[in-house]
mmCIF file of C-alpha atoms in Angstrom:
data_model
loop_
_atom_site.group_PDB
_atom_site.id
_atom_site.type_symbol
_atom_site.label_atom_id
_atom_site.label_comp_id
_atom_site.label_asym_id
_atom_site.label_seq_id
_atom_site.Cartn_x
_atom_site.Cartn_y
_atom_site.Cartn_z
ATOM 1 C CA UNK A 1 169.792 170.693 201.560
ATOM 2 C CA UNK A 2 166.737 170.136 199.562
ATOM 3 C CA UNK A 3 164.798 173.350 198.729
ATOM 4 C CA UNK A 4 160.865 173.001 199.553
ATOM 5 C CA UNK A 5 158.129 175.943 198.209
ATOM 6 C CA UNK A 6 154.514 175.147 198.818
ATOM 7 C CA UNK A 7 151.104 176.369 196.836
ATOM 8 C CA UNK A 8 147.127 176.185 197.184
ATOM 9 C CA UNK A 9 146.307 177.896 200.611
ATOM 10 C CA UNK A 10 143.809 180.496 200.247
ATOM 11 C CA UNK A 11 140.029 181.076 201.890
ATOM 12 C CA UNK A 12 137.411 178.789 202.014
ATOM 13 C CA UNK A 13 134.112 178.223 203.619
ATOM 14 C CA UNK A 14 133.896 175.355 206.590
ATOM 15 C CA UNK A 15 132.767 172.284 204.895
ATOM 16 C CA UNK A 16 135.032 173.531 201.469
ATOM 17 C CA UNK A 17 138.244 171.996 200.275
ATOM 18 C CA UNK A 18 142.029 172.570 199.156
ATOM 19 C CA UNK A 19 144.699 170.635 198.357
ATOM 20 C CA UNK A 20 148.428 171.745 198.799
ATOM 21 C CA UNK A 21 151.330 171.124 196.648
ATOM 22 C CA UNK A 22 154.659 170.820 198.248
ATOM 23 C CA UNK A 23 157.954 170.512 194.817
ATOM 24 C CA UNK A 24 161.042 169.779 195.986
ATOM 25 C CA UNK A 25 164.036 170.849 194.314
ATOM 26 C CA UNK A 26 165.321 167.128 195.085
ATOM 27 C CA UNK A 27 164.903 163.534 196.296
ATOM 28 C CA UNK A 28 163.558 163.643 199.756
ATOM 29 C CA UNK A 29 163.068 160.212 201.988
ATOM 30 C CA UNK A 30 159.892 161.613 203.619
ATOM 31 C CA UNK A 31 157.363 164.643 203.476
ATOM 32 C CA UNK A 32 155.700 166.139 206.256
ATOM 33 C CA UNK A 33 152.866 167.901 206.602
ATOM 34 C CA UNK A 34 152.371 170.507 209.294
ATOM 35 C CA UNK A 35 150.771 173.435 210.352
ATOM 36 C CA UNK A 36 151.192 176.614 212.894
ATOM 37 C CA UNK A 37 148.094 178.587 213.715
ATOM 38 C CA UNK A 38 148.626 182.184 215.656
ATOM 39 C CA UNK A 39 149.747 181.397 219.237
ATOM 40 C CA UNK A 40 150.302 177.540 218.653
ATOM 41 C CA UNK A 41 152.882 174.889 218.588
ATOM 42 C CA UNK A 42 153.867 173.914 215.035
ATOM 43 C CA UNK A 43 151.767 170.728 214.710
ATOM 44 C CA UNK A 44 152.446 167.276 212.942
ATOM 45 C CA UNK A 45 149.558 166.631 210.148
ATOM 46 C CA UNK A 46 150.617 164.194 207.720
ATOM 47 C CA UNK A 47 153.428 162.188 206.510
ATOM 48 C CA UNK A 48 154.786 160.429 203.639
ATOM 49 C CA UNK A 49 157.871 158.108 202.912
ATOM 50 C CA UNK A 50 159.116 157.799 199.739
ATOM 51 C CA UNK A 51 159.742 153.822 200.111
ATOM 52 C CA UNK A 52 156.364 153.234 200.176
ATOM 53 C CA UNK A 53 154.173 152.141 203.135
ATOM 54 C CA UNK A 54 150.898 154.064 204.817
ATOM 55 C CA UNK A 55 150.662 157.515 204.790
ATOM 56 C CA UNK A 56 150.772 158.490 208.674
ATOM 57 C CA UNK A 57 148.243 161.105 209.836
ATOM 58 C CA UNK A 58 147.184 163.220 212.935
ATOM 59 C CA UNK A 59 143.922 162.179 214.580
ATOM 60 C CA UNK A 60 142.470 165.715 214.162
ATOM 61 C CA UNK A 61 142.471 165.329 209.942
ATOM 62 C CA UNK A 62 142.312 161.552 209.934
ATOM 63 C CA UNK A 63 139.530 161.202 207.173
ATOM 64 C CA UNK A 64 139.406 164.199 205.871
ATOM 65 C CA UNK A 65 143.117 164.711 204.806
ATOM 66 C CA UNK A 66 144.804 162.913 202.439
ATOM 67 C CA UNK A 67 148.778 162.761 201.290
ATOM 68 C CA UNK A 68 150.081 161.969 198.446
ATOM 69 C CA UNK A 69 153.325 162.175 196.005
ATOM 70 C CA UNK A 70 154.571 162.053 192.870
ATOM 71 C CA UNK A 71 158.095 160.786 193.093
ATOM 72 C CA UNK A 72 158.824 161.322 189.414
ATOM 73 C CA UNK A 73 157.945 165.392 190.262
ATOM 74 C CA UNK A 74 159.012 165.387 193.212
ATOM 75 C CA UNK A 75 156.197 166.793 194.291
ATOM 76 C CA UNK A 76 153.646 166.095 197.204
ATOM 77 C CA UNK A 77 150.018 166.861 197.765
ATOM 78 C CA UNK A 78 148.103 167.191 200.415
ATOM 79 C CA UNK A 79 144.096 167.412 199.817
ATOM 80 C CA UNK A 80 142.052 168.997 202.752
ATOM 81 C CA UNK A 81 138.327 168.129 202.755
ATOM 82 C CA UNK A 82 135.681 168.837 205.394
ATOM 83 C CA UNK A 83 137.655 172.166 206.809
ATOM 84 C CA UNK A 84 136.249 173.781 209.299
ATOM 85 C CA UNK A 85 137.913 176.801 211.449
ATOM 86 C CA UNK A 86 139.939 174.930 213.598
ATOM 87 C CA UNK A 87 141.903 174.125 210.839
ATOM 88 C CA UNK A 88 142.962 177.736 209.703
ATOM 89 C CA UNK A 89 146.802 177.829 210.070
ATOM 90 C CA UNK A 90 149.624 178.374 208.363
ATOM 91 C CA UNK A 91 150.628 175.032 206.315
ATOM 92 C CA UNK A 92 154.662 174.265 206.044
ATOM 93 C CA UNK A 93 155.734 171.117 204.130
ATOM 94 C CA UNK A 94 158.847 169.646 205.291
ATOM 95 C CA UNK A 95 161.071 167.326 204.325
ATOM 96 C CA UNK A 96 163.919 164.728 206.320
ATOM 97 C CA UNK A 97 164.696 161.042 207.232
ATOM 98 C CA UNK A 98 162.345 160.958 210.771
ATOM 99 C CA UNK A 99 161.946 158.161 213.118
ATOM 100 C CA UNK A 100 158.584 159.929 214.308
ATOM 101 C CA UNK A 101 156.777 160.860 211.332
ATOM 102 C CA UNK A 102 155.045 164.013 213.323
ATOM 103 C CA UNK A 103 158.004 165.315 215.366
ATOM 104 C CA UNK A 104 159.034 168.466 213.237
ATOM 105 C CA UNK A 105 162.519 168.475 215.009
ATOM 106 C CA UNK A 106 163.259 165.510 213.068
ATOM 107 C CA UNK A 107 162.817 167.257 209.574
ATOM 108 C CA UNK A 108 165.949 168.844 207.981
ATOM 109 C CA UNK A 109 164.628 171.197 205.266
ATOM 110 C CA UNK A 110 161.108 173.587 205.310
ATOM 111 C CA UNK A 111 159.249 175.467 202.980
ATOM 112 C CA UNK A 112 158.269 179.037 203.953
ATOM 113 C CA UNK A 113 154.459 177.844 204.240
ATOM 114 C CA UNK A 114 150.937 178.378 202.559
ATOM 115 C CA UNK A 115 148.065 180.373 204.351
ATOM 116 C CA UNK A 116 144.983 178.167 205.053
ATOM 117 C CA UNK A 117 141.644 180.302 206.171
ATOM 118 C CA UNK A 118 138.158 178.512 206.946
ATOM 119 C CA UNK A 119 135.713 180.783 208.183
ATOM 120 C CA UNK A 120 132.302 179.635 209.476
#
C-alpha cells in the first residue's frame, strides 16, 4: 500500500490562493483530490490518472482548481484559486485504480489530510 502525506493548507482570505502537494511513497495509477468540511460527506474534487488523459474535476472548483503531477516525484499538486468560504475543509489526497474518478470508496490508500481555511 502506497503511503500518501499532503502539505500547503493553511488560512487565506476569500478571493486568495493555495496549492497542495500530495508525495507518494510509490507509483500510484490515479490521484484524487477530496475534501471533508465539519458535518459533511467526504467530497470528490479532482482527479488525475497517471496514463495521461483530462484531469476530471467537481463542478463546484471547475475553473478555479487545477491538478497536476509530477510522475518522476511522484508527487501531485493541486492549485486552489478564487477560494471563498465554502471551500474551507479538510483536504485528503488519495490514491487507487477507480472506475469513478470522484467516488472515494474506490481509492485504496489516503493521506491524513491538510487544513484549508477561507474566511470572508
Amino acid at each position: 500500500q502506497v503511503h500518501l502525506a499532503e502539505s500547503g493548507g493553511g488560512s487565506v482570505q476569500a478571493g486568495g490562493s493555495l496549492r497542495l502537494s500530495c508525495v507518494a511513497s510509490g507509483y500510484t495509477s490515479t490521484i484524487g483530490w477530496f475534501r471533508q468540511a465539519p458535518g459533511k460527506e467526504r467530497e470528490g474534487v479532482a482527479a488525475i490518472r497517471t496514463a495521461g488523459g483530462d484531469p476530471y474535476y467537481a463542478n463546484s472548483v471547475k475553473g478555479r482548481f487545477t491538478v497536476a503531477r509530477d510522475v518522476a516525484k511522484n508527487t501531485a499538486y493541486l492549485q486552489m484559486n478564487r477560494l471563498n468560504p465554502g471551500d474551507t475543509a479538510v483536504y485528503y489526497c488519495a490514491a487507487g485504480s477507480p472506475q469513478t474518478l470522484l467516488n472515494p470508496n474506490e481509492y485504496s490508500s489516503w493521506g491524513r489530510g491538510t487544513q484549508v481555511t477561507v474566511s470572508s
